[in-house]
PDB file of N, CA and C in Angstrom:
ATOM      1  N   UNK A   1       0.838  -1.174   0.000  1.00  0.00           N
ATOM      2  CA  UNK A   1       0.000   0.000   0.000  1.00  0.00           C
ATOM      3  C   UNK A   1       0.888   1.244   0.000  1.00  0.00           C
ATOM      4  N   UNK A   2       0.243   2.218  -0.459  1.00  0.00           N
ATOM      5  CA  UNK A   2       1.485   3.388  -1.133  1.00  0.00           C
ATOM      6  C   UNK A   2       0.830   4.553  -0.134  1.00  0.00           C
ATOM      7  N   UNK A   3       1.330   4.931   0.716  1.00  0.00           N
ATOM      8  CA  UNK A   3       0.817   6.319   1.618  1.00  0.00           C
ATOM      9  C   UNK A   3       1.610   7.539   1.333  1.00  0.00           C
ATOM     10  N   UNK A   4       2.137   7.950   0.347  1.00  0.00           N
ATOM     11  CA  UNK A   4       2.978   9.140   0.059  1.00  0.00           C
ATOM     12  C   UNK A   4       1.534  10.199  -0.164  1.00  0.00           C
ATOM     13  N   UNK A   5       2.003  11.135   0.187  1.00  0.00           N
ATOM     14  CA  UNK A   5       1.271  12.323  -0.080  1.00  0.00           C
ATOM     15  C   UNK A   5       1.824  12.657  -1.472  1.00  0.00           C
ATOM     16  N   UNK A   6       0.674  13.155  -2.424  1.00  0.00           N
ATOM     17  CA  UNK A   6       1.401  13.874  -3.323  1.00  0.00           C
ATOM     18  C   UNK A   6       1.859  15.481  -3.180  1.00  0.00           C
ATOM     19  N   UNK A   7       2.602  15.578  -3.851  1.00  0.00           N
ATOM     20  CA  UNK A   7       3.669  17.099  -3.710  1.00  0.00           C
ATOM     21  C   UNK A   7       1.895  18.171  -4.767  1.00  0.00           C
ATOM     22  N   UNK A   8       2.443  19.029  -3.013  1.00  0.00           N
ATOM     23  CA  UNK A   8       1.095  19.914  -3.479  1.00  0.00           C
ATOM     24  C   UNK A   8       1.469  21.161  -4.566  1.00  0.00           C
ATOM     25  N   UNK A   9       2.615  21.262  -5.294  1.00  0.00           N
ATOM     26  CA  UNK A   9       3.285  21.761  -6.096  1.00  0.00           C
ATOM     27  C   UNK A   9       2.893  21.759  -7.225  1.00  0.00           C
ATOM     28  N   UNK A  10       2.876  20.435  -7.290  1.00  0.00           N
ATOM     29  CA  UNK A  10       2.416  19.608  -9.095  1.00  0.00           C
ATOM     30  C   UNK A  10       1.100  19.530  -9.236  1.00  0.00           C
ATOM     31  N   UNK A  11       0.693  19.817 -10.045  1.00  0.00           N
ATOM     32  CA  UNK A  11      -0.455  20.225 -10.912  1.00  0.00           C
ATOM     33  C   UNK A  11      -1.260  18.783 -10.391  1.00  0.00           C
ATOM     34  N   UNK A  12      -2.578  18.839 -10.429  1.00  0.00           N
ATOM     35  CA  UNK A  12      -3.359  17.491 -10.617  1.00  0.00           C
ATOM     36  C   UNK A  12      -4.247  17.584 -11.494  1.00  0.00           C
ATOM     37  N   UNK A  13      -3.886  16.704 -12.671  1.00  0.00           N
ATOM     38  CA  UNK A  13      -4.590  16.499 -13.356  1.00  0.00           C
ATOM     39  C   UNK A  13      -4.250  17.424 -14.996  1.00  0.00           C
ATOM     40  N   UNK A  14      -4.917  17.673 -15.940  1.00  0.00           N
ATOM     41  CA  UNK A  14      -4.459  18.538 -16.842  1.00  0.00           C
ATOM     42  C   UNK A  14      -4.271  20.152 -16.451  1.00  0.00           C
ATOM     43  N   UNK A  15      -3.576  20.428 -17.588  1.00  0.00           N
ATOM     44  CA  UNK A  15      -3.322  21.769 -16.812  1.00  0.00           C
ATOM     45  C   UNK A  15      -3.535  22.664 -18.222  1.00  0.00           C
ATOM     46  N   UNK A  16      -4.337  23.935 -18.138  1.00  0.00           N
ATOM     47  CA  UNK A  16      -4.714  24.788 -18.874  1.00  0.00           C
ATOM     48  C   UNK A  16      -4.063  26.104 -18.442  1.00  0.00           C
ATOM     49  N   UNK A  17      -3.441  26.555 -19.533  1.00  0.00           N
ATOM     50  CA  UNK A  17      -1.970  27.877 -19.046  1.00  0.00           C
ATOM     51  C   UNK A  17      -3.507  29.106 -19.967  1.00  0.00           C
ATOM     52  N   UNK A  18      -3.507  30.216 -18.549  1.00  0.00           N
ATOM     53  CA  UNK A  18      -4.226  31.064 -18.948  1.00  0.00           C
ATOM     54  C   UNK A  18      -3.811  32.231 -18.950  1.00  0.00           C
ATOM     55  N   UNK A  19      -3.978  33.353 -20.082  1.00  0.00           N
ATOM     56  CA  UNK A  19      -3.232  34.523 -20.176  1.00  0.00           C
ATOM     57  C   UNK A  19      -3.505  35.516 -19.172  1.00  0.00           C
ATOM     58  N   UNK A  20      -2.555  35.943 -18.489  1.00  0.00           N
ATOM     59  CA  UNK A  20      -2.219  37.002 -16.995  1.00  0.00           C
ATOM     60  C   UNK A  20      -3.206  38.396 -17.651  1.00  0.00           C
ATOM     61  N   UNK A  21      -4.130  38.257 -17.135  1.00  0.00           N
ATOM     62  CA  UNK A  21      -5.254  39.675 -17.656  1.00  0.00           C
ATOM     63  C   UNK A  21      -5.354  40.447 -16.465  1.00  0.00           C
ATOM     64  N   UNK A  22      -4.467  40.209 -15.548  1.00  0.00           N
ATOM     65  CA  UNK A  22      -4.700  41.190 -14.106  1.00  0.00           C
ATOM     66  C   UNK A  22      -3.117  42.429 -14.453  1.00  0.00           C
ATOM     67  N   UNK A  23      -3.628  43.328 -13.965  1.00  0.00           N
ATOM     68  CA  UNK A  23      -2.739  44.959 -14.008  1.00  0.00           C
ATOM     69  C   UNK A  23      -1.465  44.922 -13.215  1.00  0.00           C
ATOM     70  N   UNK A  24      -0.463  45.693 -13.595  1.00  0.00           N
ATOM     71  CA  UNK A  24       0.357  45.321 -12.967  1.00  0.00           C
ATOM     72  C   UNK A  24      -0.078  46.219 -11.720  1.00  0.00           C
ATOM     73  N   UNK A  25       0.528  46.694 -10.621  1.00  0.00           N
ATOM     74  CA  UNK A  25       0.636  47.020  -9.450  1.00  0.00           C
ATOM     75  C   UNK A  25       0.269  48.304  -9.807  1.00  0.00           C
ATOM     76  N   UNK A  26       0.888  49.314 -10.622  1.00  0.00           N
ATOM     77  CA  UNK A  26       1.130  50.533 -10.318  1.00  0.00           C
ATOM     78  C   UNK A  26      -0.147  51.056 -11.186  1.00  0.00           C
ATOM     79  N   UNK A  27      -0.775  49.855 -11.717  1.00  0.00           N
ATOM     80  CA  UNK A  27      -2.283  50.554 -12.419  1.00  0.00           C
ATOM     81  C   UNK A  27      -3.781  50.552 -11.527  1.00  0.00           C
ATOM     82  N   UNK A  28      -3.087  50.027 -10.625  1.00  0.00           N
ATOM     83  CA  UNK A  28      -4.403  49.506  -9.315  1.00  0.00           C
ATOM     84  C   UNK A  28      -4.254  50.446  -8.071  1.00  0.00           C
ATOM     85  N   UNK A  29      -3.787  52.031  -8.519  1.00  0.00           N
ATOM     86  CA  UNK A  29      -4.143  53.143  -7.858  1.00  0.00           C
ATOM     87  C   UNK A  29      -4.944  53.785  -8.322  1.00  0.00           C
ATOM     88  N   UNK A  30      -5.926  54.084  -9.757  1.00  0.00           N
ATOM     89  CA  UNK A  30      -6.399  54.998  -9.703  1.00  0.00           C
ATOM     90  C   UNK A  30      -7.990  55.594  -8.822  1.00  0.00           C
ATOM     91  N   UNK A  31      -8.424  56.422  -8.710  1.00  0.00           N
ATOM     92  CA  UNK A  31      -9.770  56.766  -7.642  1.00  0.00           C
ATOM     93  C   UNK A  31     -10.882  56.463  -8.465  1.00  0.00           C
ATOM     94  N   UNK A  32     -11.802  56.098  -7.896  1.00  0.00           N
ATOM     95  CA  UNK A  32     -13.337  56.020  -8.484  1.00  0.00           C
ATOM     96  C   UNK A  32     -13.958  55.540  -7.078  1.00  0.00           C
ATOM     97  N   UNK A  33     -15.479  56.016  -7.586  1.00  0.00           N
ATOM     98  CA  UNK A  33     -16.430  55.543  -6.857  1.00  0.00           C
ATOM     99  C   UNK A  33     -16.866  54.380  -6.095  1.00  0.00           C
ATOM    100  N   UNK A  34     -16.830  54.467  -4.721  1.00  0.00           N
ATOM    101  CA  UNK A  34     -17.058  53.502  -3.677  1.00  0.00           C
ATOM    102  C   UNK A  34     -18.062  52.834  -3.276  1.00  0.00           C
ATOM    103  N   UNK A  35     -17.909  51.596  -2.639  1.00  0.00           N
ATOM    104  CA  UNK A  35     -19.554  51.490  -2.205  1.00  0.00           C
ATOM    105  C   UNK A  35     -18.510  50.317  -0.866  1.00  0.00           C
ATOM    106  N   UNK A  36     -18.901  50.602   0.616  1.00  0.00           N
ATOM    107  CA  UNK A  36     -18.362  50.272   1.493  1.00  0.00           C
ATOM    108  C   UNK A  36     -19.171  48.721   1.603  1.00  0.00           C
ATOM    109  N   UNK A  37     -17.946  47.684   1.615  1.00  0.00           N
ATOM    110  CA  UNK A  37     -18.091  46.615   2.310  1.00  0.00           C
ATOM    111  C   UNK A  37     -17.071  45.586   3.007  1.00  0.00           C
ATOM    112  N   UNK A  38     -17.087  44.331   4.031  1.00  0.00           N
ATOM    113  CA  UNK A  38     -16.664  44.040   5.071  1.00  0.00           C
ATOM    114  C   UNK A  38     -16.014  42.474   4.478  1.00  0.00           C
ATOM    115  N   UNK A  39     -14.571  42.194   4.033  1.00  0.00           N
ATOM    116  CA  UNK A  39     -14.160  41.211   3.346  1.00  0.00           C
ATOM    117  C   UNK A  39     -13.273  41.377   4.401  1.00  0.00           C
ATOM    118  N   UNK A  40     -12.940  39.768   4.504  1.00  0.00           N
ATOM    119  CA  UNK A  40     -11.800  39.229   5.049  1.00  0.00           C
ATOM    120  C   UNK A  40     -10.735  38.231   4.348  1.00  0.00           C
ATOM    121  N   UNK A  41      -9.539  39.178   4.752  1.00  0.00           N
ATOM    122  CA  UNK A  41      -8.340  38.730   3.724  1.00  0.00           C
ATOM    123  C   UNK A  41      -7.010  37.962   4.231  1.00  0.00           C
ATOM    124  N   UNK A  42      -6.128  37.187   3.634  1.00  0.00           N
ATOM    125  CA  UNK A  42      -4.659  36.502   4.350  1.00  0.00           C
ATOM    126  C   UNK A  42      -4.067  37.840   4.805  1.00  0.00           C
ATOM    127  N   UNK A  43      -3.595  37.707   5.853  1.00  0.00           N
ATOM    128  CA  UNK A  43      -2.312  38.650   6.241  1.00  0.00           C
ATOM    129  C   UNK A  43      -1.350  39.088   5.566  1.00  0.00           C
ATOM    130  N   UNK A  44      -0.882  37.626   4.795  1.00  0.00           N
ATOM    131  CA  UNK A  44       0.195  38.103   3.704  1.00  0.00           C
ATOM    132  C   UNK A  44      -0.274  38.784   2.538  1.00  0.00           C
ATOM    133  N   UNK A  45      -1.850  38.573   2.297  1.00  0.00           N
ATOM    134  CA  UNK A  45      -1.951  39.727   1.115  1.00  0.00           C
ATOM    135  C   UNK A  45      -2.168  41.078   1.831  1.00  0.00           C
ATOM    136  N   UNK A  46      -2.688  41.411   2.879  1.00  0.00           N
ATOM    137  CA  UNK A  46      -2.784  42.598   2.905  1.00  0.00           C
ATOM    138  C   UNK A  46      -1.406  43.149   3.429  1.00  0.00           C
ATOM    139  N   UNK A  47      -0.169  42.997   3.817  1.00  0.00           N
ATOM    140  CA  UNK A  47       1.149  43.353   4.104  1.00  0.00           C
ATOM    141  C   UNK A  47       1.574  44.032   2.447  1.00  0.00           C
ATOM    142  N   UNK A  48       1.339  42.932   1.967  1.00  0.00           N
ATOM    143  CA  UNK A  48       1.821  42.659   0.329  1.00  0.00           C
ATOM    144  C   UNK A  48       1.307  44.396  -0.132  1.00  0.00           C
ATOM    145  N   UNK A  49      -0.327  44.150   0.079  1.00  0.00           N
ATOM    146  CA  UNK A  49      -0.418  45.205  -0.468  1.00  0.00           C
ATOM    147  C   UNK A  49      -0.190  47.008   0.014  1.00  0.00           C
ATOM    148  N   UNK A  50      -0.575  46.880   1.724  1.00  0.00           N
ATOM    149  CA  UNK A  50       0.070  47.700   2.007  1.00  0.00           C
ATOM    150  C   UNK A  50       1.712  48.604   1.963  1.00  0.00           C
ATOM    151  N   UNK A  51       2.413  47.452   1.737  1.00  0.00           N
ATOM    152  CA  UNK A  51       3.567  47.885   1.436  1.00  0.00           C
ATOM    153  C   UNK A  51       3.686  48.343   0.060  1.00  0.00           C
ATOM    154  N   UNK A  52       3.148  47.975  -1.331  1.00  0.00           N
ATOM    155  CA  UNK A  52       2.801  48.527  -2.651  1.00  0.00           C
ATOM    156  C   UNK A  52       1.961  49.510  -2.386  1.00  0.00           C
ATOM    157  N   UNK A  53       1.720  50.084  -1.775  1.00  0.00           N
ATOM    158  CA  UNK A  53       0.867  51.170  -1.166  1.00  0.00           C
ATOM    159  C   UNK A  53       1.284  52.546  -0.727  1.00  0.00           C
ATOM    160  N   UNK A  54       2.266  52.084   0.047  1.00  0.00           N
ATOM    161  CA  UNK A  54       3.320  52.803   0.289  1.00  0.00           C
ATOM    162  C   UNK A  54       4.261  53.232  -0.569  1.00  0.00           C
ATOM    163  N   UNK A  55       4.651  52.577  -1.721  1.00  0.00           N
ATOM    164  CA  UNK A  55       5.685  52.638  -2.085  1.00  0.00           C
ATOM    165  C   UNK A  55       5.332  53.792  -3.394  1.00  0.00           C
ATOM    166  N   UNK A  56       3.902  53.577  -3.920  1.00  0.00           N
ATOM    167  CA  UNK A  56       3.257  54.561  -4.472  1.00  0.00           C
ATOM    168  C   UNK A  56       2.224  55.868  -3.726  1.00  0.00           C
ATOM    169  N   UNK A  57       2.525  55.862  -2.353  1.00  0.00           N
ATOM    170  CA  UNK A  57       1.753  56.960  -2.110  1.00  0.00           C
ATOM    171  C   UNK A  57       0.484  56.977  -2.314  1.00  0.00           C
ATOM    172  N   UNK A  58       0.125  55.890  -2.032  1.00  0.00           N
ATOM    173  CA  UNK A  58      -1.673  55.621  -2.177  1.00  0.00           C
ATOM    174  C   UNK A  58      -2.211  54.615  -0.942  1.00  0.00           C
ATOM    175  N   UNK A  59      -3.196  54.276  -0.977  1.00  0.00           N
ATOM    176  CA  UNK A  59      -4.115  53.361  -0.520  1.00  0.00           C
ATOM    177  C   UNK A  59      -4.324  52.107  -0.723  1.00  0.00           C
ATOM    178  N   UNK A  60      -3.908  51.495   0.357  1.00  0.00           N
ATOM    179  CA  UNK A  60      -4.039  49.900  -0.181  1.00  0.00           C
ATOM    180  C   UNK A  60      -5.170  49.311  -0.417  1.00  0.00           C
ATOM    181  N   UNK A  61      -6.560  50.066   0.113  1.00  0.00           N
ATOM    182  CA  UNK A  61      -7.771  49.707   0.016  1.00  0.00           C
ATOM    183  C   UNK A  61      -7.864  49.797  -1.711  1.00  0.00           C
ATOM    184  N   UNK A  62      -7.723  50.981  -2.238  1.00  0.00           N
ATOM    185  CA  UNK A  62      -8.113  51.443  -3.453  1.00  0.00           C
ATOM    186  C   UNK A  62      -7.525  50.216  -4.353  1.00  0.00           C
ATOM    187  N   UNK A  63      -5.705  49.885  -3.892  1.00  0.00           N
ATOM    188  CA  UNK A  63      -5.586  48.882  -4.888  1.00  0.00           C
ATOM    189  C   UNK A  63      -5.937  47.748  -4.736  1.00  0.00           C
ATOM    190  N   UNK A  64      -6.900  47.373  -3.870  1.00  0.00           N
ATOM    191  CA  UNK A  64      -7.899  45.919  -3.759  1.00  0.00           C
ATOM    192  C   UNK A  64      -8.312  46.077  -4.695  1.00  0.00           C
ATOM    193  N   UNK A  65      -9.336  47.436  -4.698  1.00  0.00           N
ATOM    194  CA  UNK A  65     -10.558  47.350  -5.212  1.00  0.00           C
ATOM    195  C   UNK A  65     -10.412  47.758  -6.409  1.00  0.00           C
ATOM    196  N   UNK A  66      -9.479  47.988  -6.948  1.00  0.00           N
ATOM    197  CA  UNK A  66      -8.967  48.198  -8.734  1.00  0.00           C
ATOM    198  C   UNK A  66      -8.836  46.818  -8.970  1.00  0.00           C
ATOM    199  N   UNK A  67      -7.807  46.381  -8.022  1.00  0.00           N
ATOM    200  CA  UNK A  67      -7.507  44.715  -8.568  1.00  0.00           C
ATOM    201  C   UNK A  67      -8.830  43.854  -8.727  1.00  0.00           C
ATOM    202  N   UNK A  68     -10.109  44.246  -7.863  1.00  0.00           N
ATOM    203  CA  UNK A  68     -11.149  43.088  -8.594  1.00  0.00           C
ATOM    204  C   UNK A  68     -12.010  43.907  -9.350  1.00  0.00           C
ATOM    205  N   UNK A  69     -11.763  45.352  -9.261  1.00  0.00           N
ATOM    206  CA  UNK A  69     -12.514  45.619 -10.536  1.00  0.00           C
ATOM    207  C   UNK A  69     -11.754  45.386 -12.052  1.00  0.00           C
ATOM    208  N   UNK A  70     -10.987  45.125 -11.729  1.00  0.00           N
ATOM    209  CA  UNK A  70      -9.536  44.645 -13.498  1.00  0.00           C
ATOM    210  C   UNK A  70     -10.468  42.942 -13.776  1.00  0.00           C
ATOM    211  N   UNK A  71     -10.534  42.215 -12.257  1.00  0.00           N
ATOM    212  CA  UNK A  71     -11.376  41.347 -12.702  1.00  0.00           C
ATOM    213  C   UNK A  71     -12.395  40.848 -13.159  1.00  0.00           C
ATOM    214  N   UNK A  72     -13.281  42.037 -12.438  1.00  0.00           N
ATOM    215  CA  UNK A  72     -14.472  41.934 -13.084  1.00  0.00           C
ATOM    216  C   UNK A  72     -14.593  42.750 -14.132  1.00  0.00           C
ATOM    217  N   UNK A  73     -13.868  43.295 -14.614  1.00  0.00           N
ATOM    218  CA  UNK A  73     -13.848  43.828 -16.349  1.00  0.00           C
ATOM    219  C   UNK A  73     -14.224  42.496 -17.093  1.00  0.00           C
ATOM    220  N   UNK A  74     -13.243  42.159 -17.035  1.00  0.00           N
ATOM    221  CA  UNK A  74     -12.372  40.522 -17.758  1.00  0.00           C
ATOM    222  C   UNK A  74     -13.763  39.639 -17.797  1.00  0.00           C
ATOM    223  N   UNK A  75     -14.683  39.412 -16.743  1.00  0.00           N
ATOM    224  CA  UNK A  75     -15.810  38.789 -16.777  1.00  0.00           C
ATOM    225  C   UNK A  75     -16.640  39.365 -17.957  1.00  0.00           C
ATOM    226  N   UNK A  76     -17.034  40.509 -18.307  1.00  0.00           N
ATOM    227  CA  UNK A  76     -17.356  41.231 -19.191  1.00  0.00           C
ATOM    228  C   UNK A  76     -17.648  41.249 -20.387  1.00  0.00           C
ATOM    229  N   UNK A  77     -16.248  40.843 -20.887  1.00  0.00           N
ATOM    230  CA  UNK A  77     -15.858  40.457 -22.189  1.00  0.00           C
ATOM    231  C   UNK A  77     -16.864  38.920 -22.843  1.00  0.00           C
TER     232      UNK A  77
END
C-alpha cells in the first residue's frame, strides 16, 4: 500500500496555461467611486499590499478594489 502524499506543487490532473489579464501594481491606484463593504483577507496579502501602497503613495484599500474591478472587467468580455 502506497501512503505518500502527493507534492502539493504539481499540478493534478491537466493543466490549462491562462493569459495574466490582471494589471500590474502601479495601475491599481487609480480613484473612483465607492460602495463600502466588510471582506476578510490573508495577512500576507494585505502586508503585500500595504507595502505597494506605500511605495506609491496611495491606498491599499483602493488597490484591492482596482484589482477586482480589473477582474471583473475581464468577466465582461
Amino acid at each position: 500500500m502506497n501512503n505518500t502524499m502527493p507534492d502539493p506543487a504539481e499540478p493534478i490532473g491537466n493543466v490549462t496555461i491562462v493569459k495574466d489579464f490582471l494589471p500590474p501594481v502601479n495601475q491599481l491606484v487609480p480613484k473612483q467611486k465607492t460602495v463600502t463593504i466588510t471582506m476578510e483577507f490573508t495577512q500576507k496579502s494585505i502586508e503585500f499590499f500595504k507595502r505597494e501602497a506605500k511605495r506609491r503613495n496611495s491606498s491599499y484599500q483602493e488597490m484591492i478594489s482596482n484589482l477586482v474591478d480589473a477582474y471583473a472587467k475581464q468577466g465582461k468580455v
